[in-house]
mmCIF file of C-alpha atoms in Angstrom:
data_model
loop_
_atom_site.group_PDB
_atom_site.id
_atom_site.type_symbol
_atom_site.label_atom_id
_atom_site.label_comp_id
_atom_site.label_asym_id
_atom_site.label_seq_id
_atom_site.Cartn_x
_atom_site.Cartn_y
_atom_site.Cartn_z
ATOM 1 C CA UNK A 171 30.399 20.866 -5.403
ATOM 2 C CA UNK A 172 33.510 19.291 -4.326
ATOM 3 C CA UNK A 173 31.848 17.349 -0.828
ATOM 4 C CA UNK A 174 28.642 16.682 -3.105
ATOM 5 C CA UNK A 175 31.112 14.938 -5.594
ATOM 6 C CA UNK A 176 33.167 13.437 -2.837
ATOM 7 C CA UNK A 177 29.451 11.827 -1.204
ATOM 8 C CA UNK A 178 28.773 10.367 -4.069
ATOM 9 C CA UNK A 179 32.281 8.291 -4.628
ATOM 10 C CA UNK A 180 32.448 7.395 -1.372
ATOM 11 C CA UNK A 181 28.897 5.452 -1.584
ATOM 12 C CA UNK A 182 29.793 4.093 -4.901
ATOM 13 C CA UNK A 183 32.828 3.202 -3.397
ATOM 14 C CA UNK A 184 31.843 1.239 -0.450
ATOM 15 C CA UNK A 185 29.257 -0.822 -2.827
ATOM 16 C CA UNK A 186 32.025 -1.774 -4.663
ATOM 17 C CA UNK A 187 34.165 -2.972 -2.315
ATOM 18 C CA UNK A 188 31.169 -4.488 -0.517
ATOM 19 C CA UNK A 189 30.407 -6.664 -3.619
ATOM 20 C CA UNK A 190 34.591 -7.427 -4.234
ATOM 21 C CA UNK A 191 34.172 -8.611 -0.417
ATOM 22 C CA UNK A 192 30.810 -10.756 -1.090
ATOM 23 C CA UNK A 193 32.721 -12.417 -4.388
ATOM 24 C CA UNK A 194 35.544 -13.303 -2.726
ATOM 25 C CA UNK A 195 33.656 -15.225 -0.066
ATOM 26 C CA UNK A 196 32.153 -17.047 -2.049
ATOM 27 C CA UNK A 197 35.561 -18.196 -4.394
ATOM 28 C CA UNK A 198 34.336 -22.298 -3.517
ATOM 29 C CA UNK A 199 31.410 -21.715 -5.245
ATOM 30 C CA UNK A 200 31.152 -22.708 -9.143
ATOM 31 C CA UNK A 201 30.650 -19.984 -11.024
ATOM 32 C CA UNK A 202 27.440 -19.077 -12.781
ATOM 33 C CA UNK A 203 27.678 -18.590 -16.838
ATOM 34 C CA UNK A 204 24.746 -18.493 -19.457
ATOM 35 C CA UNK A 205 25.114 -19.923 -22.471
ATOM 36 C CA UNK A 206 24.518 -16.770 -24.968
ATOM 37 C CA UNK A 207 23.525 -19.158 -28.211
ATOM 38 C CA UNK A 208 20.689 -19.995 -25.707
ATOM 39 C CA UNK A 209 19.397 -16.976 -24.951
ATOM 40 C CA UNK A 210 19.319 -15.757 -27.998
ATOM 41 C CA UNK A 211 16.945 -18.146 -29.123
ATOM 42 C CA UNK A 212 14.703 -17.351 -26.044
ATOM 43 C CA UNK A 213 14.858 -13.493 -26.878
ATOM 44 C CA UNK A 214 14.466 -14.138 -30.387
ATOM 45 C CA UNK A 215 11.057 -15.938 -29.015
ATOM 46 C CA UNK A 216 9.977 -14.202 -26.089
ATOM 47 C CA UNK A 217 11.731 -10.587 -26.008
ATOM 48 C CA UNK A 218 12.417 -9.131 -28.929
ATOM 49 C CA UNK A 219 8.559 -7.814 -29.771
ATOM 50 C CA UNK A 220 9.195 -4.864 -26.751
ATOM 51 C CA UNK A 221 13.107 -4.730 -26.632
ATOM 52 C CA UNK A 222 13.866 -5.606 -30.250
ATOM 53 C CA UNK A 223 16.211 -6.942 -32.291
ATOM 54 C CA UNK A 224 19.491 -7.857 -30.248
ATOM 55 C CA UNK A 225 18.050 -5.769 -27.424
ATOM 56 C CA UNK A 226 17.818 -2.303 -29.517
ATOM 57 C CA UNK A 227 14.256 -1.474 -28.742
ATOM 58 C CA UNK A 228 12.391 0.795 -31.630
ATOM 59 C CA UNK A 229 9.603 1.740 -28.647
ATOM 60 C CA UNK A 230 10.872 4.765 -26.433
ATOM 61 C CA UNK A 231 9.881 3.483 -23.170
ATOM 62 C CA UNK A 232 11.178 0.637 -23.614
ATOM 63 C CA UNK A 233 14.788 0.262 -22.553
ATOM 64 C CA UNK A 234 17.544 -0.963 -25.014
ATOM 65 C CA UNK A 235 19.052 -3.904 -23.609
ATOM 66 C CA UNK A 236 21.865 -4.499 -25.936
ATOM 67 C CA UNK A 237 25.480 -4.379 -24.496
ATOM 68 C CA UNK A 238 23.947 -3.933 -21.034
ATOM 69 C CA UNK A 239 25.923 -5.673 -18.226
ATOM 70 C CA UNK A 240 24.954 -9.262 -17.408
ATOM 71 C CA UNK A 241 25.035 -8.813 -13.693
ATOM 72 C CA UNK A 242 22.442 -5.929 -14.035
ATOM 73 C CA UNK A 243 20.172 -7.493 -16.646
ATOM 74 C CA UNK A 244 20.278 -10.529 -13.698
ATOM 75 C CA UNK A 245 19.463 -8.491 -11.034
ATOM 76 C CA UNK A 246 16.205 -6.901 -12.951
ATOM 77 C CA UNK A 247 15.068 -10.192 -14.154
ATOM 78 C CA UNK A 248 15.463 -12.207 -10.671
ATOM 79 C CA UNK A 249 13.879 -9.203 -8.893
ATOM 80 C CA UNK A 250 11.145 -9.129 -11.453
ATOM 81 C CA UNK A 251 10.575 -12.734 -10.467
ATOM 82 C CA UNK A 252 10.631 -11.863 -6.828
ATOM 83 C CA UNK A 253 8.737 -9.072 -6.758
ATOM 84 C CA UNK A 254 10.804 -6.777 -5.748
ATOM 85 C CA UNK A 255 10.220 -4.594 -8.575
ATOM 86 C CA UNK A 256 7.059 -4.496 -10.080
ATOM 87 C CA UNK A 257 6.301 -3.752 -14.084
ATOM 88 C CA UNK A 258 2.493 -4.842 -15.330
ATOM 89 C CA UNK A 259 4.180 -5.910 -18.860
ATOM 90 C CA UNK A 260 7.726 -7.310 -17.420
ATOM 91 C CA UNK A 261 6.588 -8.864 -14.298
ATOM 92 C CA UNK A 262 4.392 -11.622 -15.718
ATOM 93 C CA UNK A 263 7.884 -12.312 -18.516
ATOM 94 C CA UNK A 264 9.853 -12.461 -15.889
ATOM 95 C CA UNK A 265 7.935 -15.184 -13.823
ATOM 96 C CA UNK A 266 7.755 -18.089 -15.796
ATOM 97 C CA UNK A 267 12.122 -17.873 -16.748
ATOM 98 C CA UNK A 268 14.231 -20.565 -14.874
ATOM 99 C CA UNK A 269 17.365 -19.165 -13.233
ATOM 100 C CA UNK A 270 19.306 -20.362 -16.459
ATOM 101 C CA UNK A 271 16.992 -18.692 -18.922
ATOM 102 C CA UNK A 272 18.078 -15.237 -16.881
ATOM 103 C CA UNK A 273 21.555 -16.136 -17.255
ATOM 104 C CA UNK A 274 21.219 -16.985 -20.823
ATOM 105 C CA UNK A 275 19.453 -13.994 -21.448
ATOM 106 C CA UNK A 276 21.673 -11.643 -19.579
ATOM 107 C CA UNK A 277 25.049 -13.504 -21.458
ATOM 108 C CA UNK A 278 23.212 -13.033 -24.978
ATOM 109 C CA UNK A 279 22.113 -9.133 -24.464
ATOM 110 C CA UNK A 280 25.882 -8.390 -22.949
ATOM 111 C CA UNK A 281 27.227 -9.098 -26.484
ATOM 112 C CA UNK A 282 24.988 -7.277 -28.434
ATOM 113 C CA UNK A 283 25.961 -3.776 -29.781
ATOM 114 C CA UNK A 284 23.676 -0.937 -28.591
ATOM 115 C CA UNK A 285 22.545 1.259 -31.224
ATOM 116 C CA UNK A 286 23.548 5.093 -30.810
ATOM 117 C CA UNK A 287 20.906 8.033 -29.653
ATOM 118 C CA UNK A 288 21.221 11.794 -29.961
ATOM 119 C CA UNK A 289 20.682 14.327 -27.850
ATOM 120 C CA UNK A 290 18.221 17.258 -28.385
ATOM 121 C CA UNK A 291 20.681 19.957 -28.411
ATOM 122 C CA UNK A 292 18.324 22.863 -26.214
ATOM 123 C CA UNK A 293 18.479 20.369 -23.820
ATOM 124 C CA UNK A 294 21.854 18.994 -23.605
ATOM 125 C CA UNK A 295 23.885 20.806 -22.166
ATOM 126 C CA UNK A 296 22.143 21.653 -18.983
ATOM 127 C CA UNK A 297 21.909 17.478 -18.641
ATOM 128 C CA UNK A 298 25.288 17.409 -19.128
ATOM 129 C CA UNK A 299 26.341 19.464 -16.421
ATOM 130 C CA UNK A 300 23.528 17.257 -13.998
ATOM 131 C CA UNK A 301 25.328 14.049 -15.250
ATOM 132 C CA UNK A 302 28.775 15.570 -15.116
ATOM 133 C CA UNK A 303 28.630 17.450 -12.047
ATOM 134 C CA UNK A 304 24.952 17.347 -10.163
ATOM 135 C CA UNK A 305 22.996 19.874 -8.246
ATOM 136 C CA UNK A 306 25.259 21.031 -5.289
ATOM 137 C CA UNK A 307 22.608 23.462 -4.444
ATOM 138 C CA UNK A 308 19.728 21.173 -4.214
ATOM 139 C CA UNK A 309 22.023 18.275 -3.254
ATOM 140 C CA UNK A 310 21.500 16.142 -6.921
ATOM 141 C CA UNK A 311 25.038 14.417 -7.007
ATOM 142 C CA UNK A 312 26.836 13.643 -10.152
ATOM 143 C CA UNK A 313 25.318 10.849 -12.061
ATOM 144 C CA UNK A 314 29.174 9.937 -13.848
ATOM 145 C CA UNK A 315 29.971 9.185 -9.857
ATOM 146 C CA UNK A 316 28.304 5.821 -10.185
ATOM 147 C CA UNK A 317 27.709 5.232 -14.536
ATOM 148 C CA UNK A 318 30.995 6.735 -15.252
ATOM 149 C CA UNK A 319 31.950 9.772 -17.392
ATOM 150 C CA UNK A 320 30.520 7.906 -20.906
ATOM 151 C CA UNK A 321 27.973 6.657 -19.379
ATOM 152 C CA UNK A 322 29.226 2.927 -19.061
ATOM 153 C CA UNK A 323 28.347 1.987 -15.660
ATOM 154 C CA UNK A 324 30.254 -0.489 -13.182
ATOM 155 C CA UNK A 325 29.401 -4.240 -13.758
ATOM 156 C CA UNK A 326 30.452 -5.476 -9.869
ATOM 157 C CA UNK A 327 28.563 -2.976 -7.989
ATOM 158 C CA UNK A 328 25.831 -3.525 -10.354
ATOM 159 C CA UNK A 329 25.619 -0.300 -12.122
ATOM 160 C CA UNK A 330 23.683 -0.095 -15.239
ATOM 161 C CA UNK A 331 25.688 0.935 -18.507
ATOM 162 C CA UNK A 332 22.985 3.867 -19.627
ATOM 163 C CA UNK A 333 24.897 5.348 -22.151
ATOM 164 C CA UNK A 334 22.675 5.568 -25.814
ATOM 165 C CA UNK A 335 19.533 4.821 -23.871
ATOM 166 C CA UNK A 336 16.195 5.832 -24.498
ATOM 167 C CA UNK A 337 15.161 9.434 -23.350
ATOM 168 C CA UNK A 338 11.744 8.566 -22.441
ATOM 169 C CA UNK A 339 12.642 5.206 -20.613
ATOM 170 C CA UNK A 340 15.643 7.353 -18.693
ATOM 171 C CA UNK A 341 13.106 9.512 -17.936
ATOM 172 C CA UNK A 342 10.394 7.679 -16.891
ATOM 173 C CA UNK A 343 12.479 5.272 -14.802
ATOM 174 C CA UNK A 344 13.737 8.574 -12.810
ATOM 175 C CA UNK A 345 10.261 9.601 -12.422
ATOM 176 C CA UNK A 346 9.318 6.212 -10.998
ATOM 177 C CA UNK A 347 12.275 6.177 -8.538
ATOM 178 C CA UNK A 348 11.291 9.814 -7.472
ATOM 179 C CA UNK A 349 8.009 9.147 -6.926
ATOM 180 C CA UNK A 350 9.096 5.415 -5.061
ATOM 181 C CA UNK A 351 7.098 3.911 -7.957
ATOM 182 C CA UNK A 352 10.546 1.552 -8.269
ATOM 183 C CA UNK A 353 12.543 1.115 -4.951
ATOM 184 C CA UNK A 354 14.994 -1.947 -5.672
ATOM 185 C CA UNK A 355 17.987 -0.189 -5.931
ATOM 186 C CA UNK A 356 20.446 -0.977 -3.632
ATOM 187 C CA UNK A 357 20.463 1.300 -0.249
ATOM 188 C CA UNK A 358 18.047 3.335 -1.774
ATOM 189 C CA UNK A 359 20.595 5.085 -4.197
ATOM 190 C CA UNK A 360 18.455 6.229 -7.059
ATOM 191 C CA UNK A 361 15.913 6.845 -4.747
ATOM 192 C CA UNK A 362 17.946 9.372 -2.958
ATOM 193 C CA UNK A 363 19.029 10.778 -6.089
ATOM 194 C CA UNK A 364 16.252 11.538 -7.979
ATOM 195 C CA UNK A 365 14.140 12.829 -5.454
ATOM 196 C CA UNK A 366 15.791 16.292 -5.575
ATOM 197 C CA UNK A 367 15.577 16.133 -9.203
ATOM 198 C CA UNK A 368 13.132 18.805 -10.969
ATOM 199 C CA UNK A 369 11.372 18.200 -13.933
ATOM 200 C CA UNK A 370 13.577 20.206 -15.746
ATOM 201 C CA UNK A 371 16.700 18.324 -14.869
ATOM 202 C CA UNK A 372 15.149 15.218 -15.315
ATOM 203 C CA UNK A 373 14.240 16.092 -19.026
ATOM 204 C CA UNK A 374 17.574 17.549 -19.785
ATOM 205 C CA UNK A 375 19.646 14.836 -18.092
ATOM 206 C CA UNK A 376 17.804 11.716 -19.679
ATOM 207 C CA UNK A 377 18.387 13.769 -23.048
ATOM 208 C CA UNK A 378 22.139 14.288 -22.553
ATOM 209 C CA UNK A 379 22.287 10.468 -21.743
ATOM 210 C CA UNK A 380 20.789 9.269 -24.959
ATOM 211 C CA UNK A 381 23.475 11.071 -26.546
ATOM 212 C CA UNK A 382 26.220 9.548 -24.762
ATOM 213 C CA UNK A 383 27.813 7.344 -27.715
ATOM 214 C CA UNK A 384 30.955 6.298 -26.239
#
């Protein structure tokens, strides 16, 4: 348990520092911002019939986007545009958004608040101790060693906040990087992860994550 929890700090670590490193090479440049009045008004017009009001989608399988980090909501949306991940309703929304819309965007959803989820309780707390602690016999490592004990992710490295999420979107989306259905996460993380997942685990652990309120 312990070297399966020290693997995965190290990693999240090093992509950390990694990205500390990249943004401090680049100090000349002018910094980036979106304007979140903006892109409200483009997610009240474009966004908000799948991911709903302020980013709190009513559909299940589609992800709440409200109080997400902005760095992560660019990274989906710019590698939507470049194909580098692939979604038959998202892709073709993505495409036609000018780098400043996907700022905009990602500055508006960041201030939203994300409405809270429960947790089926049969199911709970065996996803809690996958988030909390992993597999150590199948290798599964922690999921809090990259999104944090509550669930709140790391904003540098790029780490999704996950906490409240949808059950059947956190499912599906560990599904899809089991499978290699979705393969733009960075050094093949997720990837890595939830291909020693079961079933079971994924189930329980997308259901302990929709419960995460904090």
């Amino acid at each position: 348990m312990v070297k399966n929890w020290l693997i995965t700090i190290t990693v999240a670590t090093a992509l950390v520092g990694g990205a500390v490193q990249a943004s401090e090479g680049h100090q000349a440049a002018a910094p980036q911002v979106g304007d979140p009045k903006a892109g409200e008004a483009k997610a009240n017009g474009v966004c908000i019939a799948c991911h709903g009001p302020q980013g709190n989608s009513i559909v299940p399988l589609w992800p709440k986007l409200a109080g997400q980090h902005p760095e992560y909501i660019v990274k989906q949306l710019m590698d939507f545009k470049a194909g580098r991940r692939a979604n038959e309703q998202m892709t073709p929304m993505a495409m036609p958004l000018t780098d400043q819309e996907v700022l905009d965007l990602a500055a508006y959803y960041a201030t939203q608040p994300k409405t809270p989820g429960a947790a089926d309780p049969a199911l709970a707390s065996k996803g809690e101790s996958i988030y909390r602690w992993g597999n150590p016999d199948t290798g599964v490592p922690a999921c809090s060693g990259c999104h944090g004990p509550a669930g709140q992710g790391q904003s540098l490295a790029k780490f999704p906040r996950i906490s409240a999420q949808h059950a059947d979107y956190t499912k599906q989306t560990l599904e899809h990087f089991r499978g290699a259905l979705r393969a733009n996460d960075p050094n093949g993380m997720m990837r890595g992860a939830a291909a020693r997942l079961s079933d079971q685990e994924i189930a329980a652990v997308s259901q302990y994550i929709q419960g995460l309120n904090k």
